[in-house]
PDB file of C-alpha atoms in Angstrom:
ATOM      1  CA  MET A   9       0.000   0.000   0.000  1.00 79.00           C
ATOM      2  CA  HIS A  10       1.077   3.568  -0.632  1.00 88.00           C
ATOM      3  CA  GLU A  11      -0.231   7.060   0.001  1.00 90.00           C
ATOM      4  CA  LEU A  12      -2.656   7.990  -2.729  1.00 92.00           C
ATOM      5  CA  ILE A  13      -1.458  10.827  -4.909  1.00 90.00           C
ATOM      6  CA  ALA A  14      -3.937  13.511  -5.961  1.00 92.00           C
ATOM      7  CA  GLN A  15      -4.947  11.879  -9.258  1.00 94.00           C
ATOM      8  CA  GLU A  16      -5.443   8.430  -7.705  1.00 94.00           C
ATOM      9  CA  LEU A  17      -7.498   9.885  -4.895  1.00 94.00           C
ATOM     10  CA  TYR A  18      -9.595  11.946  -7.304  1.00 95.00           C
ATOM     11  CA  GLU A  19     -10.313   8.868  -9.462  1.00 95.00           C
ATOM     12  CA  ALA A  20     -11.205   6.784  -6.405  1.00 94.00           C
ATOM     13  CA  LEU A  21     -13.541   9.490  -5.089  1.00 95.00           C
ATOM     14  CA  GLU A  22     -15.157   9.818  -8.517  1.00 96.00           C
ATOM     15  CA  TYR A  23     -15.639   6.053  -8.510  1.00 96.00           C
ATOM     16  CA  ALA A  24     -17.323   6.298  -5.090  1.00 94.00           C
ATOM     17  CA  LYS A  25     -19.672   9.029  -6.343  1.00 94.00           C
ATOM     18  CA  SER A  26     -20.580   6.998  -9.441  1.00 96.00           C
ATOM     19  CA  ILE A  27     -21.907   3.967  -7.551  1.00 96.00           C
ATOM     20  CA  ASP A  28     -25.668   3.601  -7.731  1.00 95.00           C
ATOM     21  CA  GLN A  29     -27.802   2.605  -4.747  1.00 94.00           C
ATOM     22  CA  ASP A  30     -28.146  -1.085  -5.683  1.00 96.00           C
ATOM     23  CA  ARG A  31     -24.445  -1.557  -6.218  1.00 96.00           C
ATOM     24  CA  GLY A  32     -23.712   0.388  -3.045  1.00 95.00           C
ATOM     25  CA  GLN A  33     -26.003  -1.894  -1.037  1.00 96.00           C
ATOM     26  CA  ARG A  34     -24.273  -4.961  -2.476  1.00 96.00           C
ATOM     27  CA  MET A  35     -20.883  -3.483  -1.566  1.00 96.00           C
ATOM     28  CA  MET A  36     -22.053  -2.823   1.990  1.00 96.00           C
ATOM     29  CA  ILE A  37     -23.435  -6.357   2.354  1.00 96.00           C
ATOM     30  CA  GLN A  38     -20.167  -7.803   1.061  1.00 95.00           C
ATOM     31  CA  PHE A  39     -18.145  -5.576   3.390  1.00 95.00           C
ATOM     32  CA  GLU A  40     -20.251  -6.785   6.326  1.00 95.00           C
ATOM     33  CA  ILE A  41     -19.628 -10.398   5.267  1.00 93.00           C
ATOM     34  CA  ASP A  42     -15.895  -9.840   4.730  1.00 92.00           C
ATOM     35  CA  GLN A  43     -15.303  -7.753   7.896  1.00 93.00           C
ATOM     36  CA  PRO A  44     -18.312  -8.121  10.233  1.00 91.00           C
ATOM     37  CA  LEU A  45     -16.674  -6.624  13.347  1.00 90.00           C
ATOM     38  CA  PHE A  46     -15.145  -3.711  11.451  1.00 92.00           C
ATOM     39  CA  PHE A  47     -18.498  -3.054   9.753  1.00 94.00           C
ATOM     40  CA  GLN A  48     -20.317  -3.084  13.112  1.00 93.00           C
ATOM     41  CA  THR A  49     -17.727  -0.792  14.680  1.00 91.00           C
ATOM     42  CA  ILE A  50     -18.044   1.826  11.954  1.00 93.00           C
ATOM     43  CA  PHE A  51     -21.696   1.728  11.034  1.00 96.00           C
ATOM     44  CA  ASN A  52     -23.192   0.832  14.417  1.00 93.00           C
ATOM     45  CA  ALA A  53     -20.877   1.820  17.277  1.00 90.00           C
ATOM     46  CA  PHE A  54     -19.188   4.933  15.845  1.00 91.00           C
ATOM     47  CA  ALA A  55     -22.291   6.135  14.011  1.00 95.00           C
ATOM     48  CA  SER A  56     -24.482   5.757  17.106  1.00 94.00           C
ATOM     49  CA  ILE A  57     -22.056   7.819  19.210  1.00 92.00           C
ATOM     50  CA  ILE A  58     -22.335  10.655  16.698  1.00 94.00           C
ATOM     51  CA  ASP A  59     -26.086  10.078  16.331  1.00 95.00           C
ATOM     52  CA  GLN A  60     -26.587  10.781  20.042  1.00 94.00           C
ATOM     53  CA  ARG A  61     -25.115  14.222  19.468  1.00 93.00           C
ATOM     54  CA  HIS A  62     -26.348  15.089  15.941  1.00 95.00           C
ATOM     55  CA  VAL A  63     -28.449  12.799  13.731  1.00 96.00           C
ATOM     56  CA  GLU A  64     -27.599  14.435  10.400  1.00 96.00           C
ATOM     57  CA  MET A  65     -23.878  14.389  11.223  1.00 97.00           C
ATOM     58  CA  SER A  66     -24.113  10.641  11.837  1.00 96.00           C
ATOM     59  CA  HIS A  67     -25.660  10.227   8.384  1.00 97.00           C
ATOM     60  CA  LEU A  68     -22.810  12.234   6.864  1.00 97.00           C
ATOM     61  CA  PHE A  69     -20.333  10.111   8.815  1.00 97.00           C
ATOM     62  CA  MET A  70     -21.800   6.891   7.383  1.00 97.00           C
ATOM     63  CA  ASP A  71     -21.832   8.334   3.843  1.00 97.00           C
ATOM     64  CA  LEU A  72     -18.193   9.341   4.182  1.00 97.00           C
ATOM     65  CA  CYS A  73     -17.279   5.913   5.571  1.00 97.00           C
ATOM     66  CA  PHE A  74     -18.885   4.356   2.504  1.00 97.00           C
ATOM     67  CA  GLU A  75     -16.729   6.630   0.346  1.00 97.00           C
ATOM     68  CA  VAL A  76     -13.648   5.516   2.292  1.00 97.00           C
ATOM     69  CA  LEU A  77     -14.594   1.879   1.613  1.00 97.00           C
ATOM     70  CA  CYS A  78     -14.962   2.672  -2.093  1.00 97.00           C
ATOM     71  CA  VAL A  79     -11.634   4.516  -2.217  1.00 96.00           C
ATOM     72  CA  TYR A  80      -9.760   1.592  -0.675  1.00 96.00           C
ATOM     73  CA  GLN A  81     -11.451  -0.975  -2.899  1.00 95.00           C
ATOM     74  CA  LYS A  82     -10.804   1.093  -6.036  1.00 95.00           C
ATOM     75  CA  ALA A  83      -7.187   1.869  -5.150  1.00 94.00           C
ATOM     76  CA  PHE A  84      -6.102  -1.315  -3.355  1.00 94.00           C
ATOM     77  CA  GLY A  85      -8.536  -4.086  -4.346  1.00 92.00           C
ATOM     78  CA  LYS A  86     -11.036  -6.245  -2.536  1.00 92.00           C
ATOM     79  CA  THR A  87     -11.398  -5.901   1.205  1.00 91.00           C
ATOM     80  CA  PRO A  88      -9.384  -8.519   3.096  1.00 88.00           C
ATOM     81  CA  ARG A  89     -11.645 -11.083   4.707  1.00 87.00           C
ATOM     82  CA  PHE A  90     -12.255 -11.613   8.414  1.00 79.00           C
ATOM     83  CA  GLN A  91     -11.748 -15.366   8.133  1.00 71.00           C
ATOM     84  CA  ASP A  92      -8.182 -14.811   6.908  1.00 70.00           C
ATOM     85  CA  ASP A  93      -7.258 -12.889  10.075  1.00 71.00           C
ATOM     86  CA  PRO A  94      -9.971 -13.233  12.747  1.00 71.00           C
ATOM     87  CA  THR A  95      -8.032 -11.368  15.449  1.00 77.00           C
ATOM     88  CA  TRP A  96      -7.403  -8.238  13.354  1.00 75.00           C
ATOM     89  CA  MET A  97     -10.245  -6.214  14.876  1.00 72.00           C
ATOM     90  CA  GLU A  98      -9.228  -7.168  18.414  1.00 77.00           C
ATOM     91  CA  ARG A  99      -5.709  -5.918  17.721  1.00 74.00           C
ATOM     92  CA  GLN A 100      -7.105  -2.643  16.369  1.00 76.00           C
ATOM     93  CA  ALA A 101      -9.216  -2.179  19.486  1.00 73.00           C
ATOM     94  CA  LEU A 102      -6.176  -2.756  21.702  1.00 70.00           C
ATOM     95  CA  LEU A 103      -4.143  -0.210  19.733  1.00 71.00           C
ATOM     96  CA  LEU A 104      -6.891   2.380  19.955  1.00 68.00           C
ATOM     97  CA  ASP A 105      -7.505   1.671  23.618  1.00 65.00           C
ATOM     98  CA  LYS A 106      -3.834   2.207  24.375  1.00 64.00           C
ATOM     99  CA  GLU A 107      -3.866   5.577  22.599  1.00 61.00           C
ATOM    100  CA  LEU A 108      -7.243   6.808  23.825  1.00 59.00           C
ATOM    101  CA  LYS A 109      -7.295   5.429  27.370  1.00 60.00           C
ATOM    102  CA  PRO A 110      -5.455   8.369  28.973  1.00 55.00           C
ATOM    103  CA  LEU A 111      -8.013  10.752  27.472  1.00 49.00           C
ATOM    104  CA  MET A 112     -10.986   8.623  28.492  1.00 50.00           C
ATOM    105  CA  GLU A 113      -9.960   7.898  32.089  1.00 52.00           C
ATOM    106  CA  GLY A 114     -11.337  11.197  33.252  1.00 49.00           C
ATOM    107  CA  LYS A 115      -8.103  12.241  34.899  1.00 52.00           C
ATOM    108  CA  LYS A 116      -7.455  15.933  35.006  1.00 56.00           C
ATOM    109  CA  LEU A 117      -4.777  16.574  32.397  1.00 56.00           C
ATOM    110  CA  ASP A 118      -3.136  19.895  31.761  1.00 61.00           C
ATOM    111  CA  GLU A 119      -3.705  21.497  28.351  1.00 64.00           C
ATOM    112  CA  LYS A 120      -0.087  20.949  27.286  1.00 70.00           C
ATOM    113  CA  ARG A 121      -0.318  17.179  27.897  1.00 59.00           C
ATOM    114  CA  ILE A 122      -3.662  16.963  26.120  1.00 59.00           C
ATOM    115  CA  GLU A 123      -2.222  18.732  23.065  1.00 63.00           C
ATOM    116  CA  ARG A 124       0.836  16.429  23.082  1.00 65.00           C
ATOM    117  CA  MET A 125      -1.410  13.353  23.290  1.00 60.00           C
ATOM    118  CA  LYS A 126      -3.523  14.633  20.390  1.00 63.00           C
ATOM    119  CA  ALA A 127      -0.401  15.280  18.317  1.00 64.00           C
ATOM    120  CA  ASP A 128       0.871  11.771  19.095  1.00 64.00           C
ATOM    121  CA  PHE A 129      -2.482  10.238  18.177  1.00 62.00           C
ATOM    122  CA  PHE A 130      -2.657  11.987  14.804  1.00 63.00           C
ATOM    123  CA  SER A 131       1.021  11.420  13.944  1.00 67.00           C
ATOM    124  CA  PRO A 132       1.950   8.416  11.806  1.00 65.00           C
ATOM    125  CA  LYS A 133       3.328   5.471  13.721  1.00 69.00           C
ATOM    126  CA  PRO A 134       6.608   3.867  12.568  1.00 69.00           C
ATOM    127  CA  GLY A 135       6.006   2.322   9.151  1.00 70.00           C
ATOM    128  CA  GLU A 136       2.445   3.653   8.956  1.00 72.00           C
ATOM    129  CA  ILE A 137       1.135   5.326   5.838  1.00 79.00           C
ATOM    130  CA  ILE A 138      -1.439   8.052   6.391  1.00 80.00           C
ATOM    131  CA  GLN A 139      -3.774   8.928   3.552  1.00 91.00           C
ATOM    132  CA  ASN A 140      -3.392  12.671   4.090  1.00 90.00           C
ATOM    133  CA  GLY A 141      -5.353  13.634   0.980  1.00 93.00           C
ATOM    134  CA  LEU A 142      -8.255  11.402   1.951  1.00 95.00           C
ATOM    135  CA  VAL A 143      -8.280  12.686   5.543  1.00 94.00           C
ATOM    136  CA  GLU A 144      -8.208  16.261   4.219  1.00 94.00           C
ATOM    137  CA  PHE A 145     -11.140  15.495   1.887  1.00 96.00           C
ATOM    138  CA  LEU A 146     -13.122  14.001   4.787  1.00 96.00           C
ATOM    139  CA  ASN A 147     -12.375  16.959   7.059  1.00 95.00           C
ATOM    140  CA  ASP A 148     -13.361  19.388   4.294  1.00 96.00           C
ATOM    141  CA  SER A 149     -16.615  17.470   3.814  1.00 97.00           C
ATOM    142  CA  VAL A 150     -17.402  17.781   7.523  1.00 97.00           C
ATOM    143  CA  ASP A 151     -16.523  21.494   7.473  1.00 96.00           C
ATOM    144  CA  ASP A 152     -18.751  21.996   4.431  1.00 97.00           C
ATOM    145  CA  PHE A 153     -21.619  20.221   6.212  1.00 97.00           C
ATOM    146  CA  VAL A 154     -21.136  22.384   9.301  1.00 96.00           C
ATOM    147  CA  SER A 155     -21.218  25.545   7.194  1.00 95.00           C
ATOM    148  CA  TYR A 156     -24.840  24.701   6.261  1.00 93.00           C
ATOM    149  CA  ASN A 157     -25.967  22.983   9.471  1.00 91.00           C
ATOM    150  CA  THR A 158     -25.837  23.957  13.106  1.00 90.00           C
ATOM    151  CA  CYS A 159     -23.419  21.653  14.882  1.00 92.00           C
ATOM    152  CA  ASP A 160     -21.300  22.220  17.961  1.00 92.00           C
ATOM    153  CA  ALA A 161     -17.512  22.195  17.740  1.00 90.00           C
ATOM    154  CA  ALA A 162     -17.157  19.112  19.961  1.00 89.00           C
ATOM    155  CA  THR A 163     -19.360  17.001  17.644  1.00 92.00           C
ATOM    156  CA  THR A 164     -17.480  18.290  14.613  1.00 93.00           C
ATOM    157  CA  GLU A 165     -14.123  17.341  16.145  1.00 90.00           C
ATOM    158  CA  LEU A 166     -15.456  13.977  17.313  1.00 90.00           C
ATOM    159  CA  THR A 167     -16.646  13.203  13.788  1.00 93.00           C
ATOM    160  CA  LYS A 168     -13.312  14.205  12.254  1.00 93.00           C
ATOM    161  CA  THR A 169     -11.450  12.082  14.807  1.00 89.00           C
ATOM    162  CA  MET A 170     -13.644   9.057  14.132  1.00 90.00           C
ATOM    163  CA  LEU A 171     -13.137   9.482  10.386  1.00 94.00           C
ATOM    164  CA  PHE A 172      -9.390   9.620  10.982  1.00 92.00           C
ATOM    165  CA  VAL A 173      -9.661   6.391  13.000  1.00 89.00           C
ATOM    166  CA  VAL A 174     -11.656   4.769  10.184  1.00 93.00           C
ATOM    167  CA  VAL A 175      -8.976   5.702   7.640  1.00 93.00           C
ATOM    168  CA  ARG A 176      -6.249   4.444   9.977  1.00 90.00           C
ATOM    169  CA  MET A 177      -8.100   1.151  10.418  1.00 89.00           C
ATOM    170  CA  PHE A 178      -8.544   0.735   6.660  1.00 93.00           C
ATOM    171  CA  ASN A 179      -4.813   1.414   6.263  1.00 90.00           C
ATOM    172  CA  ASN A 180      -4.081  -1.274   8.827  1.00 87.00           C
ATOM    173  CA  LEU A 181      -6.506  -3.683   7.190  1.00 88.00           C
ATOM    174  CA  TYR A 182      -4.930  -3.266   3.776  1.00 89.00           C
ATOM    175  CA  THR A 183      -1.345  -3.092   5.070  1.00 83.00           C
ATOM    176  CA  LYS A 184      -1.230  -6.121   7.314  1.00 59.00           C
ATOM    177  CA  PRO A 185      -0.688  -9.324   5.382  1.00 52.00           C
ATOM    178  CA  THR A 186      -3.569 -11.718   5.793  1.00 42.00           C
ATOM    179  CA  LEU A 187      -2.988 -15.265   6.905  1.00 38.00           C
ATOM    180  CA  GLN A 188      -3.374 -17.698   4.043  1.00 35.00           C
TER     181      GLN A 188
END
């Protein structure tokens, strides 16, 4: 896997926009079959967290996650299957837990430490490829939505963070060799 250059990203996003509803439903069903835990995490767990704060933002989040799925399939091929690596999602949860736990524990952290933790979270890990263009597109889409809809800053940032996590997880899914 590699970072998508502008032209590749543009073509993949155009591909995502060109998919009709029937084909999109088939892609979603196949994604749920291929990666049931990942599917549930994105479209149930993450979406419901946003939905509790802003229903329309959760719909945008799910639409953008579908576009991310399309981008990865167009650029990097079929989604790796759960049965080839059944512990993949557990490993992702452990990685995220390790990074997010200090923020979620409710401990009083000074602003400097919070900013350092955020910077660490959003920085590429050793050997990790970040799809900067895709993340920028997603963030711009959220900002565009917010320019036409009333939405608090915390929900906007939460949505952007969850989209970043989704992209990171897709990177990990497509980067890690599956067990054959």
